[in-house]
Amino acid sequence: MFEKITVATDGSDHASEAIRIACDLAKKYNSKLHIVHTPQAIGDTLIVGYTAVPVPPTKEEIEKSGREVIGAAESEVREAGITDFTSQLVSGDPAHAIVEEAKAHKSDLIVMGRRGLGSLSGLLVGSTTTKVSQLAPCAVLTVK
Protein backbone atom coordinates (compact mmCIF):
# COMPACT_ATOMS: atom_id res chain seq x y z
CA MET A 1 0.00 0.00 0.00
CA PHE A 2 2.70 2.52 1.00
CA GLU A 3 6.00 1.87 -0.77
CA LYS A 4 7.64 5.16 0.26
CA ILE A 5 6.87 7.22 3.34
CA THR A 6 8.15 10.70 4.12
CA VAL A 7 8.08 11.66 7.79
CA ALA A 8 8.56 15.29 8.82
CA THR A 9 10.16 16.20 12.11
CA ASP A 10 10.75 19.39 14.03
CA GLY A 11 12.07 17.70 17.16
CA SER A 12 8.79 18.06 19.08
CA ASP A 13 6.87 15.37 20.95
CA HIS A 14 4.29 15.40 18.15
CA ALA A 15 7.04 14.75 15.61
CA SER A 16 8.40 11.91 17.72
CA GLU A 17 4.97 10.28 17.68
CA ALA A 18 4.83 10.78 13.89
CA ILE A 19 8.19 9.01 13.60
CA ARG A 20 6.94 6.13 15.73
CA ILE A 21 3.82 5.70 13.58
CA ALA A 22 5.78 6.08 10.32
CA CYS A 23 8.15 3.32 11.49
CA ASP A 24 5.22 1.09 12.37
CA LEU A 25 3.71 1.62 8.91
CA ALA A 26 7.09 1.11 7.23
CA LYS A 27 7.47 -2.25 8.96
CA LYS A 28 3.91 -3.30 8.14
CA TYR A 29 4.16 -2.38 4.44
CA ASN A 30 7.91 -2.95 3.98
CA SER A 31 8.21 0.71 2.99
CA LYS A 32 11.25 2.89 2.47
CA LEU A 33 11.30 5.74 4.95
CA HIS A 34 12.54 9.28 4.30
CA ILE A 35 13.00 11.73 7.20
CA VAL A 36 12.88 15.45 6.48
CA HIS A 37 13.59 18.43 8.73
CA THR A 38 13.47 22.13 7.93
CA PRO A 39 15.27 24.10 10.65
CA GLN A 40 13.73 27.45 11.43
CA ALA A 41 15.53 30.51 12.75
CA ILE A 42 14.28 31.31 16.23
CA GLY A 43 16.45 33.94 17.83
CA ASP A 44 16.89 35.43 21.24
CA THR A 45 16.00 38.88 22.44
CA LEU A 46 18.52 41.19 24.01
CA ILE A 47 17.06 43.71 26.47
CA VAL A 48 18.92 47.01 26.50
CA GLY A 49 17.31 49.50 28.88
CA TYR A 50 13.71 49.82 27.72
CA THR A 51 14.44 48.42 24.27
CA ALA A 52 14.17 44.82 23.10
CA VAL A 53 16.55 43.95 20.29
CA PRO A 54 16.01 40.67 18.38
CA VAL A 55 19.18 38.63 17.97
CA PRO A 56 18.82 36.13 15.10
CA PRO A 57 20.80 32.89 15.25
CA THR A 58 23.75 32.44 12.93
CA LYS A 59 23.61 30.12 9.93
CA GLU A 60 25.98 27.78 11.76
CA GLU A 61 23.71 27.68 14.83
CA ILE A 62 20.69 26.87 12.64
CA GLU A 63 22.56 24.08 10.83
CA LYS A 64 23.89 22.63 14.09
CA SER A 65 20.41 22.61 15.60
CA GLY A 66 19.03 21.03 12.43
CA ARG A 67 21.65 18.28 12.49
CA GLU A 68 20.78 17.54 16.14
CA VAL A 69 17.07 17.20 15.30
CA ILE A 70 17.68 14.98 12.28
CA GLY A 71 20.19 12.90 14.26
CA ALA A 72 17.65 12.32 17.03
CA ALA A 73 15.04 11.28 14.44
CA GLU A 74 17.51 8.86 12.84
CA SER A 75 18.18 7.34 16.27
CA GLU A 76 14.44 6.87 16.86
CA VAL A 77 14.09 5.16 13.48
CA ARG A 78 17.04 2.84 14.17
CA GLU A 79 15.67 2.00 17.63
CA ALA A 80 12.40 1.02 15.93
CA GLY A 81 14.35 -1.48 13.86
CA ILE A 82 14.18 0.35 10.53
CA THR A 83 17.40 0.19 8.51
CA ASP A 84 16.16 1.20 5.04
CA PHE A 85 15.79 4.96 5.44
CA THR A 86 17.22 8.25 4.25
CA SER A 87 17.18 11.70 5.81
CA GLN A 88 17.45 15.23 4.52
CA LEU A 89 17.94 18.62 6.10
CA VAL A 90 16.28 21.22 3.85
CA SER A 91 15.81 24.96 3.97
CA GLY A 92 12.93 27.22 3.13
CA ASP A 93 9.27 27.26 4.01
CA PRO A 94 8.63 24.01 5.92
CA ALA A 95 5.37 23.09 4.18
CA HIS A 96 6.76 23.56 0.69
CA ALA A 97 10.02 21.81 1.62
CA ILE A 98 8.19 18.76 3.03
CA VAL A 99 5.99 18.49 -0.06
CA GLU A 100 8.96 18.88 -2.42
CA GLU A 101 10.88 16.16 -0.55
CA ALA A 102 7.86 13.86 -0.76
CA LYS A 103 7.60 14.53 -4.50
CA ALA A 104 11.34 13.99 -5.03
CA HIS A 105 11.16 10.63 -3.24
CA LYS A 106 7.86 9.68 -4.92
CA SER A 107 6.29 9.13 -1.51
CA ASP A 108 2.84 7.57 -1.19
CA LEU A 109 2.38 9.03 2.29
CA ILE A 110 3.56 11.96 4.40
CA VAL A 111 3.41 11.48 8.17
CA MET A 112 3.73 14.47 10.47
CA GLY A 113 2.73 15.74 13.87
CA ARG A 114 -0.31 17.92 14.31
CA ARG A 115 -0.02 20.98 16.52
CA GLY A 116 -2.44 23.69 17.50
CA LEU A 117 -2.09 27.20 16.20
CA GLY A 118 0.02 28.88 18.81
CA SER A 119 0.57 32.31 17.35
CA LEU A 120 -1.16 35.12 15.53
CA SER A 121 0.89 34.39 12.41
CA GLY A 122 -0.34 30.80 12.59
CA LEU A 123 -3.92 32.04 12.63
CA LEU A 124 -3.35 34.32 9.68
CA VAL A 125 -1.12 32.12 7.55
CA GLY A 126 -2.18 28.61 8.59
CA SER A 127 -0.18 25.81 10.10
CA THR A 128 2.49 23.81 8.34
CA THR A 129 0.32 20.70 8.65
CA THR A 130 -2.61 22.43 6.96
CA LYS A 131 -0.42 23.68 4.13
CA VAL A 132 1.15 20.26 3.59
CA SER A 133 -2.32 18.69 3.47
CA GLN A 134 -3.37 21.19 0.83
CA LEU A 135 -0.22 20.93 -1.31
CA ALA A 136 0.68 17.24 -1.04
CA PRO A 137 0.38 14.99 -4.10
CA CYS A 138 -0.17 12.00 -1.80
CA ALA A 139 -1.95 11.01 1.40
CA VAL A 140 -1.06 12.92 4.59
CA LEU A 141 -1.38 11.39 8.04
CA THR A 142 -1.29 13.80 10.95
CA VAL A 143 -0.84 12.52 14.50
CA LYS A 144 -1.05 13.98 18.00
Coordinates of N, CA, C and O in Angstrom, one line a residue:
M1 N 0.8 -1.2 0.0 CA 0.0 0.0 0.0 C 0.9 1.3 0.0 O 0.7 2.1 -0.8
F2 N 1.8 1.4 0.9 CA 2.7 2.5 1.0 C 4.1 2.0 0.7 O 4.7 1.4 1.6
E3 N 4.6 2.3 -0.4 CA 6.0 1.9 -0.8 C 7.0 2.8 -0.2 O 8.1 2.4 0.2
K4 N 6.7 4.1 -0.2 CA 7.6 5.2 0.3 C 6.9 6.1 1.2 O 5.9 6.7 0.8
I5 N 7.5 6.3 2.3 CA 6.9 7.2 3.3 C 7.8 8.3 3.7 O 9.0 8.1 4.0
T6 N 7.4 9.6 3.6 CA 8.1 10.7 4.1 C 7.6 11.1 5.5 O 6.4 11.2 5.7
V7 N 8.5 11.2 6.5 CA 8.1 11.7 7.8 C 8.8 13.0 8.1 O 10.0 13.1 7.9
A8 N 8.0 14.0 8.5 CA 8.6 15.3 8.8 C 8.8 15.4 10.3 O 8.0 14.9 11.1
T9 N 9.9 16.0 10.7 CA 10.2 16.2 12.1 C 10.6 17.6 12.4 O 11.3 18.2 11.6
D10 N 10.2 18.1 13.6 CA 10.8 19.4 14.0 C 11.4 19.2 15.4 O 11.7 20.2 16.1
G11 N 11.5 18.0 15.9 CA 12.1 17.7 17.2 C 11.1 17.7 18.3 O 11.4 17.5 19.5
S12 N 9.8 18.0 18.0 CA 8.8 18.1 19.1 C 8.3 16.7 19.5 O 8.6 15.7 18.8
D13 N 7.5 16.6 20.5 CA 6.9 15.4 20.9 C 5.9 14.9 19.9 O 5.8 13.7 19.6
H14 N 5.2 15.8 19.2 CA 4.3 15.4 18.1 C 5.1 14.7 17.0 O 4.6 13.7 16.4
A15 N 6.2 15.3 16.7 CA 7.0 14.7 15.6 C 7.6 13.4 16.0 O 7.7 12.5 15.2
S16 N 7.9 13.2 17.2 CA 8.4 11.9 17.7 C 7.3 10.8 17.6 O 7.6 9.7 17.1
E17 N 6.1 11.2 17.9 CA 5.0 10.3 17.7 C 4.8 10.0 16.2 O 4.5 8.8 15.8
A18 N 4.9 11.0 15.3 CA 4.8 10.8 13.9 C 5.9 9.8 13.4 O 5.6 8.9 12.6
I19 N 7.1 9.9 14.0 CA 8.2 9.0 13.6 C 7.8 7.6 14.0 O 8.0 6.6 13.3
R20 N 7.3 7.4 15.2 CA 6.9 6.1 15.7 C 5.9 5.5 14.8 O 6.0 4.3 14.5
I21 N 4.9 6.2 14.4 CA 3.8 5.7 13.6 C 4.4 5.4 12.2 O 4.0 4.4 11.6
A22 N 5.2 6.3 11.6 CA 5.8 6.1 10.3 C 6.6 4.8 10.3 O 6.6 4.0 9.4
C23 N 7.4 4.6 11.4 CA 8.1 3.3 11.5 C 7.2 2.1 11.5 O 7.5 1.1 10.9
D24 N 6.2 2.2 12.3 CA 5.2 1.1 12.4 C 4.6 0.8 11.0 O 4.6 -0.4 10.6
L25 N 4.2 1.8 10.3 CA 3.7 1.6 8.9 C 4.8 1.1 8.0 O 4.5 0.2 7.1
A26 N 6.0 1.6 8.1 CA 7.1 1.1 7.2 C 7.3 -0.4 7.4 O 7.6 -1.1 6.5
K27 N 7.3 -0.8 8.7 CA 7.5 -2.3 9.0 C 6.3 -3.1 8.4 O 6.5 -4.1 7.8
K28 N 5.1 -2.6 8.6 CA 3.9 -3.3 8.1 C 3.9 -3.4 6.6 O 3.5 -4.5 6.1
Y29 N 4.3 -2.4 5.9 CA 4.2 -2.4 4.4 C 5.5 -2.6 3.8 O 5.6 -2.4 2.5
N30 N 6.6 -2.8 4.5 CA 7.9 -2.9 4.0 C 8.3 -1.7 3.1 O 8.8 -1.8 2.0
S31 N 8.0 -0.6 3.7 CA 8.2 0.7 3.0 C 9.6 1.3 3.2 O 10.2 1.0 4.3
K32 N 10.0 2.1 2.3 CA 11.2 2.9 2.5 C 10.8 4.2 3.2 O 9.8 4.7 2.9
L33 N 11.6 4.6 4.1 CA 11.3 5.7 5.0 C 12.3 6.9 4.6 O 13.5 6.7 4.5
H34 N 11.7 8.1 4.5 CA 12.5 9.3 4.3 C 12.2 10.3 5.4 O 11.0 10.7 5.5
I35 N 13.2 10.7 6.1 CA 13.0 11.7 7.2 C 13.4 13.1 6.7 O 14.4 13.2 6.0
V36 N 12.6 14.1 6.9 CA 12.9 15.5 6.5 C 12.7 16.4 7.6 O 11.8 16.3 8.5
H37 N 13.7 17.4 7.7 CA 13.6 18.4 8.7 C 14.0 19.8 8.1 O 14.9 19.8 7.3
T38 N 13.2 20.8 8.4 CA 13.5 22.1 7.9 C 13.7 23.0 9.1 O 12.8 23.5 9.8
P39 N 15.0 23.3 9.5 CA 15.3 24.1 10.7 C 14.8 25.5 10.4 O 14.9 26.1 9.3
Q40 N 14.2 26.1 11.5 CA 13.7 27.5 11.4 C 14.5 28.3 12.4 O 14.9 27.9 13.5
A41 N 14.7 29.6 12.0 CA 15.5 30.5 12.7 C 14.7 31.1 13.8 O 13.7 31.9 13.6
I42 N 14.9 30.7 15.1 CA 14.3 31.3 16.2 C 15.4 31.9 17.1 O 16.2 31.2 17.6
G43 N 15.4 33.2 17.1 CA 16.4 33.9 17.8 C 16.1 34.3 19.3 O 15.0 34.0 19.8
D44 N 17.1 34.9 19.9 CA 16.9 35.4 21.2 C 16.6 36.9 21.2 O 16.6 37.5 20.1
T45 N 16.2 37.4 22.3 CA 16.0 38.9 22.4 C 16.9 39.5 23.5 O 17.0 38.9 24.6
L46 N 17.6 40.5 23.1 CA 18.5 41.2 24.0 C 17.8 42.4 24.5 O 17.3 43.2 23.8
I47 N 17.7 42.6 25.9 CA 17.1 43.7 26.5 C 18.1 44.7 26.8 O 19.0 44.5 27.6
V48 N 18.0 45.9 26.2 CA 18.9 47.0 26.5 C 18.1 48.2 27.0 O 17.4 48.8 26.2
G49 N 18.1 48.4 28.3 CA 17.3 49.5 28.9 C 15.8 49.2 28.7 O 15.4 48.1 29.1
Y50 N 15.1 50.0 28.0 CA 13.7 49.8 27.7 C 13.5 49.3 26.3 O 12.4 49.2 25.8
T51 N 14.5 48.9 25.7 CA 14.4 48.4 24.3 C 14.7 46.9 24.2 O 15.7 46.4 24.8
A52 N 13.9 46.2 23.4 CA 14.2 44.8 23.1 C 14.7 44.7 21.7 O 14.1 45.2 20.7
V53 N 15.9 44.1 21.6 CA 16.6 43.9 20.3 C 16.6 42.5 19.9 O 17.2 41.7 20.6
P54 N 16.0 42.1 18.8 CA 16.0 40.7 18.4 C 17.4 40.3 17.9 O 18.1 41.1 17.3
V55 N 17.9 39.1 18.3 CA 19.2 38.6 18.0 C 19.0 37.3 17.2 O 18.7 36.3 17.8
P56 N 19.0 37.4 15.9 CA 18.8 36.1 15.1 C 20.0 35.2 15.3 O 21.1 35.6 15.5
P57 N 19.7 33.9 15.2 CA 20.8 32.9 15.2 C 21.6 32.9 14.0 O 21.2 33.4 12.9
T58 N 22.9 32.5 14.1 CA 23.7 32.4 12.9 C 23.4 31.2 12.1 O 22.7 30.3 12.5
K59 N 23.9 31.2 10.8 CA 23.6 30.1 9.9 C 24.2 28.8 10.5 O 23.6 27.8 10.4
E60 N 25.3 28.9 11.1 CA 26.0 27.8 11.8 C 25.1 27.2 12.9 O 25.0 26.0 13.1
E61 N 24.6 28.1 13.7 CA 23.7 27.7 14.8 C 22.5 27.0 14.3 O 22.0 26.0 14.9
I62 N 21.9 27.5 13.2 CA 20.7 26.9 12.6 C 21.0 25.5 12.1 O 20.3 24.5 12.3
E63 N 22.1 25.4 11.4 CA 22.6 24.1 10.8 C 22.9 23.1 11.9 O 22.5 21.9 11.8
K64 N 23.6 23.5 13.0 CA 23.9 22.6 14.1 C 22.6 22.1 14.8 O 22.5 20.9 15.0
S65 N 21.7 23.0 15.0 CA 20.4 22.6 15.6 C 19.7 21.6 14.7 O 19.1 20.6 15.2
G66 N 19.7 21.9 13.4 CA 19.0 21.0 12.4 C 19.6 19.6 12.4 O 18.9 18.6 12.4
R67 N 21.0 19.6 12.5 CA 21.7 18.3 12.5 C 21.3 17.5 13.8 O 21.2 16.3 13.7
E68 N 21.1 18.2 14.9 CA 20.8 17.5 16.1 C 19.4 16.9 16.0 O 19.1 15.8 16.5
V69 N 18.4 17.7 15.4 CA 17.1 17.2 15.3 C 17.0 16.0 14.4 O 16.4 15.0 14.7
I70 N 17.7 16.1 13.2 CA 17.7 15.0 12.3 C 18.4 13.8 12.9 O 18.0 12.6 12.7
G71 N 19.5 14.0 13.6 CA 20.2 12.9 14.3 C 19.3 12.2 15.3 O 19.3 10.9 15.4
A72 N 18.6 12.9 16.0 CA 17.7 12.3 17.0 C 16.6 11.5 16.3 O 16.2 10.4 16.8
A73 N 16.1 12.0 15.2 CA 15.0 11.3 14.4 C 15.6 10.0 13.9 O 15.0 8.9 13.9
E74 N 16.8 10.1 13.4 CA 17.5 8.9 12.8 C 17.7 7.8 13.9 O 17.5 6.6 13.7
S75 N 18.0 8.3 15.1 CA 18.2 7.3 16.3 C 16.9 6.7 16.6 O 16.8 5.5 16.9
E76 N 15.8 7.4 16.6 CA 14.4 6.9 16.9 C 14.1 5.8 15.8 O 13.5 4.8 16.2
V77 N 14.4 6.1 14.6 CA 14.1 5.2 13.5 C 14.9 3.9 13.6 O 14.4 2.8 13.5
R78 N 16.2 4.0 14.0 CA 17.0 2.8 14.2 C 16.5 2.0 15.4 O 16.5 0.8 15.3
E79 N 16.2 2.7 16.4 CA 15.7 2.0 17.6 C 14.4 1.2 17.3 O 14.1 0.2 17.9
A80 N 13.6 1.7 16.3 CA 12.4 1.0 15.9 C 12.7 -0.2 15.0 O 11.8 -0.9 14.6
G81 N 14.0 -0.3 14.7 CA 14.4 -1.5 13.9 C 14.3 -1.2 12.4 O 14.4 -2.2 11.6
I82 N 14.2 0.0 12.0 CA 14.2 0.4 10.5 C 15.6 0.7 10.1 O 16.3 1.5 10.7
T83 N 16.1 0.0 9.0 CA 17.4 0.2 8.5 C 17.4 0.8 7.1 O 18.4 1.4 6.7
D84 N 16.3 0.7 6.4 CA 16.2 1.2 5.0 C 15.5 2.6 5.1 O 14.3 2.7 4.9
F85 N 16.3 3.6 5.4 CA 15.8 5.0 5.4 C 16.8 6.0 5.0 O 18.0 5.7 4.9
T86 N 16.4 7.1 4.6 CA 17.2 8.2 4.2 C 16.8 9.4 5.1 O 15.7 9.4 5.6
S87 N 17.6 10.5 5.1 CA 17.2 11.7 5.8 C 17.7 12.9 5.1 O 18.8 12.8 4.4
Q88 N 17.0 14.0 5.2 CA 17.5 15.2 4.5 C 17.1 16.4 5.4 O 16.0 16.6 5.9
L89 N 18.1 17.3 5.5 CA 17.9 18.6 6.1 C 17.7 19.6 5.0 O 18.6 19.7 4.1
V90 N 16.6 20.3 5.0 CA 16.3 21.2 3.9 C 16.0 22.6 4.4 O 15.6 22.8 5.6
S91 N 16.1 23.6 3.5 CA 15.8 25.0 4.0 C 14.6 25.5 3.2 O 14.1 24.9 2.3
G92 N 14.1 26.6 3.7 CA 12.9 27.2 3.1 C 11.7 27.1 4.0 O 11.7 26.6 5.1
D93 N 10.6 27.4 3.3 CA 9.3 27.3 4.0 C 9.0 25.8 4.3 O 9.1 24.9 3.4
P94 N 8.8 25.4 5.6 CA 8.6 24.0 5.9 C 7.6 23.2 5.1 O 7.9 22.1 4.6
A95 N 6.4 23.8 4.9 CA 5.4 23.1 4.2 C 5.8 22.8 2.8 O 5.7 21.6 2.3
H96 N 6.3 23.8 2.1 CA 6.8 23.6 0.7 C 7.9 22.6 0.6 O 8.0 21.7 -0.2
A97 N 8.9 22.7 1.6 CA 10.0 21.8 1.6 C 9.6 20.4 1.8 O 10.1 19.4 1.2
I98 N 8.7 20.1 2.8 CA 8.2 18.8 3.0 C 7.5 18.2 1.8 O 7.8 17.0 1.4
V99 N 6.7 19.0 1.1 CA 6.0 18.5 -0.1 C 7.0 18.2 -1.2 O 6.9 17.2 -1.9
E100 N 8.0 19.1 -1.4 CA 9.0 18.9 -2.4 C 9.8 17.6 -2.2 O 10.1 16.9 -3.1
E101 N 10.1 17.4 -0.9 CA 10.9 16.2 -0.6 C 10.0 14.9 -0.8 O 10.5 13.9 -1.4
A102 N 8.8 15.0 -0.5 CA 7.9 13.9 -0.8 C 7.8 13.6 -2.3 O 7.8 12.5 -2.7
K103 N 7.7 14.7 -3.0 CA 7.6 14.5 -4.5 C 8.9 13.9 -5.0 O 8.9 13.0 -5.9
A104 N 10.0 14.4 -4.6 CA 11.3 14.0 -5.0 C 11.6 12.5 -4.7 O 12.2 11.8 -5.5
H105 N 11.0 12.0 -3.6 CA 11.2 10.6 -3.2 C 10.0 9.8 -3.7 O 9.9 8.6 -3.3
K106 N 9.1 10.4 -4.4 CA 7.9 9.7 -4.9 C 7.1 9.0 -3.8 O 6.7 7.8 -3.9
S107 N 6.9 9.7 -2.7 CA 6.3 9.1 -1.5 C 4.8 8.9 -1.8 O 4.1 9.7 -2.4
D108 N 4.3 7.9 -1.2 CA 2.8 7.6 -1.2 C 2.1 8.2 0.0 O 0.9 8.3 0.0
L109 N 2.9 8.5 1.0 CA 2.4 9.0 2.3 C 3.4 10.0 3.0 O 4.6 9.7 3.0
I110 N 2.8 11.0 3.5 CA 3.6 12.0 4.4 C 3.0 11.8 5.8 O 1.8 11.9 6.0
V111 N 3.8 11.6 6.8 CA 3.4 11.5 8.2 C 4.0 12.6 8.9 O 5.2 12.9 8.8
M112 N 3.2 13.3 9.7 CA 3.7 14.5 10.5 C 2.9 14.7 11.7 O 1.7 14.3 11.7
G113 N 3.5 15.4 12.7 CA 2.7 15.7 13.9 C 1.8 16.9 13.6 O 2.0 17.7 12.8
R114 N 0.7 16.9 14.4 CA -0.3 17.9 14.3 C -0.2 18.8 15.6 O -0.1 18.3 16.7
R115 N -0.1 20.1 15.4 CA 0.0 21.0 16.5 C -1.1 22.1 16.4 O -1.4 22.4 15.3
G116 N -1.5 22.6 17.5 CA -2.4 23.7 17.5 C -1.8 25.0 17.0 O -0.6 25.1 17.0
L117 N -2.6 25.9 16.6 CA -2.1 27.2 16.2 C -1.7 28.0 17.4 O -2.6 28.4 18.2
G118 N -0.4 28.2 17.6 CA 0.0 28.9 18.8 C 0.4 30.3 18.7 O 0.8 31.0 19.6
S119 N 0.2 30.9 17.5 CA 0.6 32.3 17.4 C -0.4 33.0 16.4 O -1.1 32.4 15.7
L120 N -0.3 34.3 16.4 CA -1.2 35.1 15.5 C -0.8 34.8 14.1 O -1.7 34.7 13.2
S121 N 0.5 34.7 13.8 CA 0.9 34.4 12.4 C 0.3 33.0 12.0 O 0.0 32.8 10.8
G122 N 0.2 32.1 12.9 CA -0.3 30.8 12.6 C -1.8 30.9 12.2 O -2.3 30.3 11.3
L123 N -2.5 31.8 12.9 CA -3.9 32.0 12.6 C -4.1 32.7 11.3 O -5.0 32.4 10.5
L124 N -3.2 33.6 10.9 CA -3.3 34.3 9.7 C -2.8 33.5 8.5 O -3.4 33.6 7.4
V125 N -1.8 32.8 8.7 CA -1.1 32.1 7.5 C -1.5 30.7 7.5 O -1.6 30.1 6.4
G126 N -1.8 30.0 8.6 CA -2.2 28.6 8.6 C -1.0 27.8 9.0 O 0.2 28.2 8.8
S127 N -1.3 26.6 9.6 CA -0.2 25.8 10.1 C 0.5 25.1 9.0 O 0.0 24.9 7.9
T128 N 1.7 24.6 9.3 CA 2.5 23.8 8.3 C 1.7 22.5 8.0 O 1.7 22.2 6.8
T129 N 1.1 21.9 8.9 CA 0.3 20.7 8.6 C -0.8 21.0 7.7 O -1.0 20.2 6.7
T130 N -1.5 22.1 7.9 CA -2.6 22.4 7.0 C -2.1 22.7 5.6 O -2.7 22.2 4.6
K131 N -1.0 23.4 5.5 CA -0.4 23.7 4.1 C 0.0 22.4 3.4 O -0.2 22.2 2.2
V132 N 0.7 21.5 4.2 CA 1.1 20.3 3.6 C -0.1 19.5 3.1 O 0.0 18.9 2.0
S133 N -1.1 19.4 3.9 CA -2.3 18.7 3.5 C -2.9 19.2 2.2 O -3.4 18.5 1.3
Q134 N -2.8 20.6 2.0 CA -3.4 21.2 0.8 C -2.5 21.0 -0.4 O -3.0 20.9 -1.5
L135 N -1.2 21.0 -0.2 CA -0.2 20.9 -1.3 C 0.2 19.5 -1.7 O 0.7 19.3 -2.8
A136 N 0.1 18.6 -0.8 CA 0.7 17.2 -1.0 C 0.0 16.5 -2.2 O -1.2 16.5 -2.4
P137 N 0.9 15.8 -3.0 CA 0.4 15.0 -4.1 C 0.0 13.6 -3.7 O -0.3 12.7 -4.5
C138 N 0.1 13.3 -2.3 CA -0.2 12.0 -1.8 C -1.0 12.1 -0.5 O -1.3 13.2 -0.1
A139 N -1.2 11.0 0.1 CA -2.0 11.0 1.4 C -1.1 11.7 2.5 O 0.1 11.6 2.5
V140 N -1.7 12.3 3.4 CA -1.1 12.9 4.6 C -1.7 12.4 5.9 O -2.9 12.5 6.0
L141 N -0.9 11.9 6.8 CA -1.4 11.4 8.0 C -0.8 12.3 9.1 O 0.4 12.5 9.2
T142 N -1.7 12.9 9.9 CA -1.3 13.8 11.0 C -1.6 13.1 12.3 O -2.7 12.5 12.4
V143 N -0.7 13.2 13.2 CA -0.8 12.5 14.5 C -0.6 13.5 15.6 O 0.0 14.5 15.5
K144 N -1.2 13.2 16.8 CA -1.1 14.0 18.0 C 0.2 13.5 18.8 O 0.5 12.4 18.8

